[in-house]
Amino acid sequence: MGITERKEREKEQRKNAIIDAAEKVFFSKGLDAATMDEVAEAAELSKGTLYLYFQNKYDLYLAINSRGLDIMNAMFEKAFQSEEKGLDKITAIGRAYYEYYKQYPDYFNSMIHWDAHSIDMTLETENARECGQKGNKALEIVARAVQAGVDDRTIRSDIDPLKTAPVLWGLATGILHMLATKADHLIEEHSDIVGFKNQDEMVEYAYRLIRFSLTNHIT
Amino acid sequence: MGITERKEREKEQRKNAIIDAAEKVFFSKGLDAATMDEVAEAAELSKGTLYLYFQNKYDLYLAINSRGLDIMNAMFEKAFQSEEKGLDKITAIGRAYYEYYKQYPDYFNSMIHWDAHSIDMTLETENARECGQKGNKALEIVARAVQAGVDDRTIRSDIDPLKTAPVLWGLATGILHMLATKADHLIEEHSDIVGFKNQDEMVEYAYRLIRFSLTNHIT
Amino acid sequence: MGITERKEREKEQRKNAIIDAAEKVFFSKGLDAATMDEVAEAAELSKGTLYLYFQNKYDLYLAINSRGLDIMNAMFEKAFQSEEKGLDKITAIGRAYYEYYKQYPDYFNSMIHWDAHSIDMTLETENARECGQKGNKALEIVARAVQAGVDDRTIRSDIDPLKTAPVLWGLATGILHMLATKADHLIEEHSDIVGFKNQDEMVEYAYRLIRFSLTNHIT
Amino acid sequence: MGITERKEREKEQRKNAIIDAAEKVFFSKGLDAATMDEVAEAAELSKGTLYLYFQNKYDLYLAINSRGLDIMNAMFEKAFQSEEKGLDKITAIGRAYYEYYKQYPDYFNSMIHWDAHSIDMTLETENARECGQKGNKALEIVARAVQAGVDDRTIRSDIDPLKTAPVLWGLATGILHMLATKADHLIEEHSDIVGFKNQDEMVEYAYRLIRFSLTNHIT
DNA sequence: GATGAATGAGATTTCATTCAT
DNA sequence: TATGAATGAAATCTCATTCAT
């Protein structure tokens, strides 16, 4: 009792060391530009060893993404716990999402790529499955918050949590997505179309709109 | 007089023929999996010739994307024109966006990839510039609709068109993005988290939420 | 007294078990295609352990080959003993060689590979040495048979045993070699070039030619 | 008319240049030890280009082997033509075979490897087919010589050309094979088993034995 | 001794892109 | 302009062999 576990632990550590190295390389050069050779060198391992732990480059990328989702879910969970009222929980999660985007832009971009690629690719890997589950986990937290809001009447009674949660998720992701890809350019170059001074303001405005529809009854 | 123009016209035709071929290949195999060889074969041209008309694979892809944006903008313009009132214009554009997603899923996915890639890549091409402009064009139409709504009082007076348009764009894109990447899977496999029967219902619900916040005054 | 011997015996048994396993794998997949992993699995040992008993893959292969040579030499010795007259001894050994080829085609092919590889490789192993010695042993038996034939006048008196034996060995090996690599294909597909119905007939014919030159005096 | 042919010719030249380079590398380091990188470097081409012309390493090797067979067949044909009588033709071909072995030992070894590998591998390549055909060609020349000998009565009338030719081929190959792999070692180290002073003598002796059986009637 | 993870080398494949013609 | 061979860079895969435990 112990040897197997130690081996298991070491294996996990090695795997993490590879992901550490891959993160540095992928995040600094971009998924496409980064090469497995560079990752191997950064990890101080042979290229062959990388393939011992990950099926291919994309699988390794998914492992990174999985980490990002962990961080995000932890932030969500914390946000959920931090507030009493349902509406406040939702708001806190929304803020946490924005915080995540700002603190971990690389992980956030990773998520965007994941989304975009998941259209074509369907890799049946442990990492692929994990990413899927962790994505659902986030949704679940949002759903719980909405449910809490319905229960404690901080949000409209005609709101259906199982419908609202995914919609909120989509709306918020869409906004942050836009921040990540277009916002700065629009803010700086196209003040005739976009009337924000910065990203903070845009998020604030968007979130207020969304929150508004959760709290006011249709007249 | 005329020869130069004819040449120009022929060049444009050839370019379009290549884009036609590229579309078939890219859409059926996916951007990454598709090869320039396949495009060349589909276009009945040599691989080298492709590079006479497009800087590289991504540039060719941008040309496709540009086409999609044209279609989308035409649908938006038409939707804008189809209604009298500002709020109805916005609603019509929102529906048009969903229609576009359904009728031209490949172009829509193309846009998603464009977004995702625009994080890393910054290609200074005519096509890149065109895509950018056409993206702004869409935003502009939305902004005009919002402005119309403010003017004719079909939406709340405290709404800022230059702030609301990009936010609406992000929100709607986020929802459709979700439809394209996750919705079916969630609807089918995770009815415990997601309470929709189909994509129509989800869009309907999301749009209603958004519209709600445009029309009701904060109490 | 005894422990060392037991260890020695066990080591020998383990070695044999590995060769058993290796035979199965090498013979079914071919020397090149077979992997040490497969051998290890077949032997129910770890890959590393194989290297405790054999210097490398080729050394392990030589151990197999050595076994085959043992079998062959035993058949040769028996054939030698089975006949009184020198010419008959030679004939019997020739038949034994063909029998060996038919009963142990895998060992025979192994020998062919050994030959072919011995051009490049020169491995200084116990197994390499053993194979060499056992190859000579076969030659020796043939030489003894020829000498017996000279002595008892069943073969021509002008025959030099030390010259004839290696030549006979080469001739017979050449024929069997051909059976192993080309004969079936030639017999089936090229009846215009090769007039045999089967391998038996070809060996019979070849052996008759050889024997002929041993018995008839040059006129 | 001309461009296609020139291209064809250039392609053939390039192919030959690769084979030239591969020969140098393969012959100096041995088939297994040689790497495609080395061949590419020797050919002053990129590795990718090698694979444009040859399916894989073995296919490239077969192209080399094919060349060797061409040389051999040319020597055989010349030997055939050089003599009037059938028996002399056979003798001349036999000598030519030995000459080939001495002048082109690398090509000869290549043939041996080809034989040995043809047991396992069955590559369906143009080169594989060519090697097969060229091997048959050699056999055919021998068969014609034997037939000529039967016709002009320089060899025994009860000899069947279609049976004798493949047998002669096998016998001669067996002897040369032995020279290539074992003879020197035996001559130098085992004068107690092998009574030859050098390879010449051994071939001479062997050939005399074979020739003997073709010319003398069974009594 | 035994293990199996790690290594390192090389084969193979695949392409986007370039270049001589 | 058009061509398609050639390039070069990487990914991927496969192993024999080594090494720390």
PDB file of C-alpha atoms in Angstrom, chain C residues 22-210:
ATOM      1  CA  ALA C  22      10.258 -14.601 -28.404  1.00  0.00           C
ATOM      2  CA  GLU C  23       9.886 -17.466 -30.834  1.00  0.00           C
ATOM      3  CA  LYS C  24       6.151 -17.147 -30.872  1.00  0.00           C
ATOM      4  CA  VAL C  25       6.332 -13.430 -31.502  1.00  0.00           C
ATOM      5  CA  PHE C  26       9.221 -13.388 -33.944  1.00  0.00           C
ATOM      6  CA  PHE C  27       7.899 -16.297 -35.940  1.00  0.00           C
ATOM      7  CA  SER C  28       4.394 -14.926 -36.242  1.00  0.00           C
ATOM      8  CA  LYS C  29       5.285 -11.330 -37.034  1.00  0.00           C
ATOM      9  CA  GLY C  30       8.717 -11.491 -38.544  1.00  0.00           C
ATOM     10  CA  LEU C  31      11.970 -10.365 -37.004  1.00  0.00           C
ATOM     11  CA  ASP C  32      11.633  -6.711 -37.921  1.00  0.00           C
ATOM     12  CA  ALA C  33       7.955  -6.276 -37.219  1.00  0.00           C
ATOM     13  CA  ALA C  34       8.126  -7.967 -33.844  1.00  0.00           C
ATOM     14  CA  THR C  35       8.736  -5.629 -30.945  1.00  0.00           C
ATOM     15  CA  MET C  36      10.409  -6.172 -27.646  1.00  0.00           C
ATOM     16  CA  ASP C  37       7.193  -5.043 -26.005  1.00  0.00           C
ATOM     17  CA  GLU C  38       5.351  -7.905 -27.581  1.00  0.00           C
ATOM     18  CA  VAL C  39       8.022 -10.337 -26.504  1.00  0.00           C
ATOM     19  CA  ALA C  40       7.891  -8.980 -22.971  1.00  0.00           C
ATOM     20  CA  GLU C  41       4.146  -9.337 -22.880  1.00  0.00           C
ATOM     21  CA  ALA C  42       4.273 -12.852 -24.261  1.00  0.00           C
ATOM     22  CA  ALA C  43       6.895 -13.721 -21.661  1.00  0.00           C
ATOM     23  CA  GLU C  44       4.839 -12.066 -18.948  1.00  0.00           C
ATOM     24  CA  LEU C  45       7.860 -10.045 -17.999  1.00  0.00           C
ATOM     25  CA  SER C  46       8.772  -6.429 -18.206  1.00  0.00           C
ATOM     26  CA  LYS C  47      10.686  -5.164 -21.160  1.00  0.00           C
ATOM     27  CA  GLY C  48      13.622  -4.254 -19.000  1.00  0.00           C
ATOM     28  CA  THR C  49      13.981  -7.813 -17.790  1.00  0.00           C
ATOM     29  CA  LEU C  50      14.570  -9.054 -21.305  1.00  0.00           C
ATOM     30  CA  TYR C  51      17.706  -6.965 -21.336  1.00  0.00           C
ATOM     31  CA  LEU C  52      18.963  -8.668 -18.216  1.00  0.00           C
ATOM     32  CA  TYR C  53      19.139 -11.872 -20.153  1.00  0.00           C
ATOM     33  CA  PHE C  54      19.950 -10.706 -23.662  1.00  0.00           C
ATOM     34  CA  GLN C  55      22.155  -7.902 -24.825  1.00  0.00           C
ATOM     35  CA  ASN C  56      19.694  -6.717 -27.420  1.00  0.00           C
ATOM     36  CA  LYS C  57      17.004  -7.756 -29.813  1.00  0.00           C
ATOM     37  CA  TYR C  58      19.424  -9.326 -32.234  1.00  0.00           C
ATOM     38  CA  ASP C  59      21.058 -11.299 -29.472  1.00  0.00           C
ATOM     39  CA  LEU C  60      17.691 -12.687 -28.489  1.00  0.00           C
ATOM     40  CA  TYR C  61      17.087 -13.581 -32.066  1.00  0.00           C
ATOM     41  CA  LEU C  62      20.425 -15.389 -32.167  1.00  0.00           C
ATOM     42  CA  ALA C  63      19.344 -17.443 -29.189  1.00  0.00           C
ATOM     43  CA  ILE C  64      16.340 -18.593 -31.167  1.00  0.00           C
ATOM     44  CA  ASN C  65      18.500 -19.307 -34.133  1.00  0.00           C
ATOM     45  CA  SER C  66      20.849 -21.280 -31.939  1.00  0.00           C
ATOM     46  CA  ARG C  67      17.999 -23.522 -30.932  1.00  0.00           C
ATOM     47  CA  GLY C  68      17.136 -24.139 -34.536  1.00  0.00           C
ATOM     48  CA  LEU C  69      20.717 -25.096 -35.270  1.00  0.00           C
ATOM     49  CA  ASP C  70      20.613 -27.557 -32.398  1.00  0.00           C
ATOM     50  CA  ILE C  71      17.594 -29.241 -33.846  1.00  0.00           C
ATOM     51  CA  MET C  72      19.168 -29.283 -37.266  1.00  0.00           C
ATOM     52  CA  ASN C  73      22.419 -30.740 -36.043  1.00  0.00           C
ATOM     53  CA  ALA C  74      20.597 -33.421 -34.104  1.00  0.00           C
ATOM     54  CA  MET C  75      18.760 -34.393 -37.273  1.00  0.00           C
ATOM     55  CA  PHE C  76      22.029 -34.395 -39.161  1.00  0.00           C
ATOM     56  CA  GLU C  77      23.750 -36.530 -36.585  1.00  0.00           C
ATOM     57  CA  LYS C  78      20.906 -38.988 -36.605  1.00  0.00           C
ATOM     58  CA  ALA C  79      20.940 -39.117 -40.392  1.00  0.00           C
ATOM     59  CA  PHE C  80      24.676 -39.707 -40.310  1.00  0.00           C
ATOM     60  CA  GLN C  81      24.278 -42.615 -37.938  1.00  0.00           C
ATOM     61  CA  SER C  82      21.364 -44.112 -39.773  1.00  0.00           C
ATOM     62  CA  GLU C  83      23.410 -45.244 -42.740  1.00  0.00           C
ATOM     63  CA  GLU C  84      26.413 -47.458 -43.217  1.00  0.00           C
ATOM     64  CA  LYS C  85      27.911 -46.164 -46.414  1.00  0.00           C
ATOM     65  CA  GLY C  86      29.348 -42.706 -46.891  1.00  0.00           C
ATOM     66  CA  LEU C  87      27.278 -41.858 -49.927  1.00  0.00           C
ATOM     67  CA  ASP C  88      24.162 -42.959 -48.111  1.00  0.00           C
ATOM     68  CA  LYS C  89      25.155 -40.850 -45.129  1.00  0.00           C
ATOM     69  CA  ILE C  90      25.467 -37.829 -47.392  1.00  0.00           C
ATOM     70  CA  THR C  91      22.148 -38.557 -48.995  1.00  0.00           C
ATOM     71  CA  ALA C  92      20.524 -39.014 -45.621  1.00  0.00           C
ATOM     72  CA  ILE C  93      21.905 -35.709 -44.386  1.00  0.00           C
ATOM     73  CA  GLY C  94      20.589 -34.004 -47.507  1.00  0.00           C
ATOM     74  CA  ARG C  95      17.157 -35.438 -46.850  1.00  0.00           C
ATOM     75  CA  ALA C  96      17.388 -34.440 -43.217  1.00  0.00           C
ATOM     76  CA  TYR C  97      18.140 -30.897 -44.293  1.00  0.00           C
ATOM     77  CA  TYR C  98      15.015 -30.843 -46.426  1.00  0.00           C
ATOM     78  CA  GLU C  99      13.031 -32.380 -43.611  1.00  0.00           C
ATOM     79  CA  TYR C 100      14.301 -29.699 -41.296  1.00  0.00           C
ATOM     80  CA  TYR C 101      13.229 -27.041 -43.760  1.00  0.00           C
ATOM     81  CA  LYS C 102       9.753 -28.518 -43.949  1.00  0.00           C
ATOM     82  CA  GLN C 103       9.234 -29.326 -40.290  1.00  0.00           C
ATOM     83  CA  TYR C 104      10.784 -26.151 -38.941  1.00  0.00           C
ATOM     84  CA  PRO C 105      10.276 -23.518 -41.612  1.00  0.00           C
ATOM     85  CA  ASP C 106      10.513 -20.754 -39.040  1.00  0.00           C
ATOM     86  CA  TYR C 107      13.878 -21.906 -37.795  1.00  0.00           C
ATOM     87  CA  PHE C 108      15.008 -22.272 -41.348  1.00  0.00           C
ATOM     88  CA  ASN C 109      13.966 -18.737 -42.231  1.00  0.00           C
ATOM     89  CA  SER C 110      15.706 -17.642 -39.111  1.00  0.00           C
ATOM     90  CA  MET C 111      18.921 -19.094 -40.496  1.00  0.00           C
ATOM     91  CA  ILE C 112      18.440 -17.201 -43.733  1.00  0.00           C
ATOM     92  CA  HIS C 113      18.059 -13.965 -41.850  1.00  0.00           C
ATOM     93  CA  TRP C 114      21.080 -14.810 -39.791  1.00  0.00           C
ATOM     94  CA  ASP C 115      23.113 -15.232 -42.949  1.00  0.00           C
ATOM     95  CA  ALA C 116      21.841 -12.029 -44.455  1.00  0.00           C
ATOM     96  CA  HIS C 117      22.467 -10.017 -41.329  1.00  0.00           C
ATOM     97  CA  SER C 118      25.826 -11.501 -40.580  1.00  0.00           C
ATOM     98  CA  ILE C 119      27.096  -9.407 -43.477  1.00  0.00           C
ATOM     99  CA  ASP C 120      26.603  -6.154 -41.589  1.00  0.00           C
ATOM    100  CA  MET C 121      26.459  -7.133 -37.984  1.00  0.00           C
ATOM    101  CA  THR C 122      29.191  -8.603 -35.954  1.00  0.00           C
ATOM    102  CA  LEU C 123      27.922  -9.081 -32.483  1.00  0.00           C
ATOM    103  CA  GLU C 124      30.332 -10.463 -29.961  1.00  0.00           C
ATOM    104  CA  THR C 125      27.922 -12.422 -27.876  1.00  0.00           C
ATOM    105  CA  GLU C 126      27.837 -15.861 -26.447  1.00  0.00           C
ATOM    106  CA  ASN C 127      24.879 -16.544 -28.666  1.00  0.00           C
ATOM    107  CA  ALA C 128      26.709 -15.252 -31.707  1.00  0.00           C
ATOM    108  CA  ARG C 129      29.609 -17.516 -30.966  1.00  0.00           C
ATOM    109  CA  GLU C 130      27.335 -20.462 -30.365  1.00  0.00           C
ATOM    110  CA  CYS C 131      25.579 -19.957 -33.664  1.00  0.00           C
ATOM    111  CA  GLY C 132      28.906 -19.841 -35.438  1.00  0.00           C
ATOM    112  CA  GLN C 133      30.094 -23.022 -33.750  1.00  0.00           C
ATOM    113  CA  LYS C 134      26.864 -24.836 -34.438  1.00  0.00           C
ATOM    114  CA  GLY C 135      27.025 -23.812 -38.069  1.00  0.00           C
ATOM    115  CA  ASN C 136      30.500 -25.287 -38.254  1.00  0.00           C
ATOM    116  CA  LYS C 137      29.284 -28.389 -36.507  1.00  0.00           C
ATOM    117  CA  ALA C 138      26.843 -29.003 -39.358  1.00  0.00           C
ATOM    118  CA  LEU C 139      29.610 -28.584 -41.862  1.00  0.00           C
ATOM    119  CA  GLU C 140      31.738 -30.995 -39.891  1.00  0.00           C
ATOM    120  CA  ILE C 141      29.113 -33.689 -40.005  1.00  0.00           C
ATOM    121  CA  VAL C 142      28.877 -33.331 -43.757  1.00  0.00           C
ATOM    122  CA  ALA C 143      32.664 -33.481 -43.993  1.00  0.00           C
ATOM    123  CA  ARG C 144      32.716 -36.676 -41.965  1.00  0.00           C
ATOM    124  CA  ALA C 145      30.138 -38.201 -44.252  1.00  0.00           C
ATOM    125  CA  VAL C 146      32.106 -37.282 -47.331  1.00  0.00           C
ATOM    126  CA  GLN C 147      35.274 -38.663 -45.774  1.00  0.00           C
ATOM    127  CA  ALA C 148      33.414 -41.878 -45.035  1.00  0.00           C
ATOM    128  CA  GLY C 149      32.315 -42.011 -48.644  1.00  0.00           C
ATOM    129  CA  VAL C 150      35.845 -41.560 -49.845  1.00  0.00           C
ATOM    130  CA  ASP C 151      37.058 -44.181 -47.431  1.00  0.00           C
ATOM    131  CA  ASP C 152      34.479 -46.767 -48.327  1.00  0.00           C
ATOM    132  CA  ARG C 153      34.716 -45.858 -52.022  1.00  0.00           C
ATOM    133  CA  THR C 154      31.024 -45.077 -52.393  1.00  0.00           C
ATOM    134  CA  ILE C 155      32.029 -41.723 -53.831  1.00  0.00           C
ATOM    135  CA  ARG C 156      34.667 -40.783 -56.309  1.00  0.00           C
ATOM    136  CA  SER C 157      38.242 -41.093 -55.120  1.00  0.00           C
ATOM    137  CA  ASP C 158      39.264 -37.709 -56.486  1.00  0.00           C
ATOM    138  CA  ILE C 159      36.817 -35.989 -54.192  1.00  0.00           C
ATOM    139  CA  ASP C 160      38.400 -33.856 -51.491  1.00  0.00           C
ATOM    140  CA  PRO C 161      36.224 -34.009 -48.376  1.00  0.00           C
ATOM    141  CA  LEU C 162      37.344 -30.658 -46.983  1.00  0.00           C
ATOM    142  CA  LYS C 163      36.497 -29.032 -50.263  1.00  0.00           C
ATOM    143  CA  THR C 164      33.400 -30.973 -51.073  1.00  0.00           C
ATOM    144  CA  ALA C 165      31.655 -30.607 -47.748  1.00  0.00           C
ATOM    145  CA  PRO C 166      31.380 -26.798 -47.776  1.00  0.00           C
ATOM    146  CA  VAL C 167      30.444 -26.886 -51.428  1.00  0.00           C
ATOM    147  CA  LEU C 168      27.693 -29.415 -50.785  1.00  0.00           C
ATOM    148  CA  TRP C 169      26.535 -27.308 -47.906  1.00  0.00           C
ATOM    149  CA  GLY C 170      26.384 -24.229 -50.089  1.00  0.00           C
ATOM    150  CA  LEU C 171      24.614 -26.011 -52.903  1.00  0.00           C
ATOM    151  CA  ALA C 172      21.974 -27.588 -50.702  1.00  0.00           C
ATOM    152  CA  THR C 173      21.408 -24.395 -48.774  1.00  0.00           C
ATOM    153  CA  GLY C 174      21.026 -22.526 -52.054  1.00  0.00           C
ATOM    154  CA  ILE C 175      18.293 -24.869 -53.163  1.00  0.00           C
ATOM    155  CA  LEU C 176      16.375 -24.782 -49.898  1.00  0.00           C
ATOM    156  CA  HIS C 177      16.841 -21.053 -49.769  1.00  0.00           C
ATOM    157  CA  MET C 178      15.195 -20.852 -53.139  1.00  0.00           C
ATOM    158  CA  LEU C 179      12.338 -23.046 -51.990  1.00  0.00           C
ATOM    159  CA  ALA C 180      11.799 -20.770 -49.036  1.00  0.00           C
ATOM    160  CA  THR C 181      11.817 -17.531 -50.938  1.00  0.00           C
ATOM    161  CA  LYS C 182      10.883 -18.005 -54.561  1.00  0.00           C
ATOM    162  CA  ALA C 183       9.919 -21.516 -55.468  1.00  0.00           C
ATOM    163  CA  ASP C 184       6.190 -21.417 -54.789  1.00  0.00           C
ATOM    164  CA  HIS C 185       5.768 -18.190 -56.648  1.00  0.00           C
ATOM    165  CA  LEU C 186       7.752 -19.483 -59.612  1.00  0.00           C
ATOM    166  CA  ILE C 187       5.944 -22.814 -59.680  1.00  0.00           C
ATOM    167  CA  GLU C 188       2.536 -21.193 -59.584  1.00  0.00           C
ATOM    168  CA  GLU C 189       3.035 -18.112 -61.702  1.00  0.00           C
ATOM    169  CA  HIS C 190       5.871 -18.910 -64.037  1.00  0.00           C
ATOM    170  CA  SER C 191       5.433 -22.407 -65.379  1.00  0.00           C
ATOM    171  CA  ASP C 192       7.024 -21.108 -68.543  1.00  0.00           C
ATOM    172  CA  ILE C 193      10.333 -20.705 -66.758  1.00  0.00           C
ATOM    173  CA  VAL C 194      10.130 -23.347 -64.075  1.00  0.00           C
ATOM    174  CA  GLY C 195       9.077 -26.888 -64.865  1.00  0.00           C
ATOM    175  CA  PHE C 196       8.359 -28.262 -61.406  1.00  0.00           C
ATOM    176  CA  LYS C 197       5.006 -29.239 -59.992  1.00  0.00           C
ATOM    177  CA  ASN C 198       6.055 -28.819 -56.393  1.00  0.00           C
ATOM    178  CA  GLN C 199       8.930 -28.351 -53.990  1.00  0.00           C
ATOM    179  CA  ASP C 200       9.469 -32.089 -53.460  1.00  0.00           C
ATOM    180  CA  GLU C 201      10.140 -32.569 -57.106  1.00  0.00           C
ATOM    181  CA  MET C 202      12.572 -29.706 -57.240  1.00  0.00           C
ATOM    182  CA  VAL C 203      14.596 -30.940 -54.286  1.00  0.00           C
ATOM    183  CA  GLU C 204      14.599 -34.436 -55.699  1.00  0.00           C
ATOM    184  CA  TYR C 205      15.881 -33.188 -59.012  1.00  0.00           C
ATOM    185  CA  ALA C 206      18.538 -30.953 -57.486  1.00  0.00           C
ATOM    186  CA  TYR C 207      19.787 -33.608 -55.109  1.00  0.00           C
ATOM    187  CA  ARG C 208      20.034 -36.132 -57.932  1.00  0.00           C
ATOM    188  CA  LEU C 209      22.217 -33.712 -59.886  1.00  0.00           C
ATOM    189  CA  ILE C 210      24.515 -33.183 -56.925  1.00  0.00           C
TER     190      ILE C 210
END
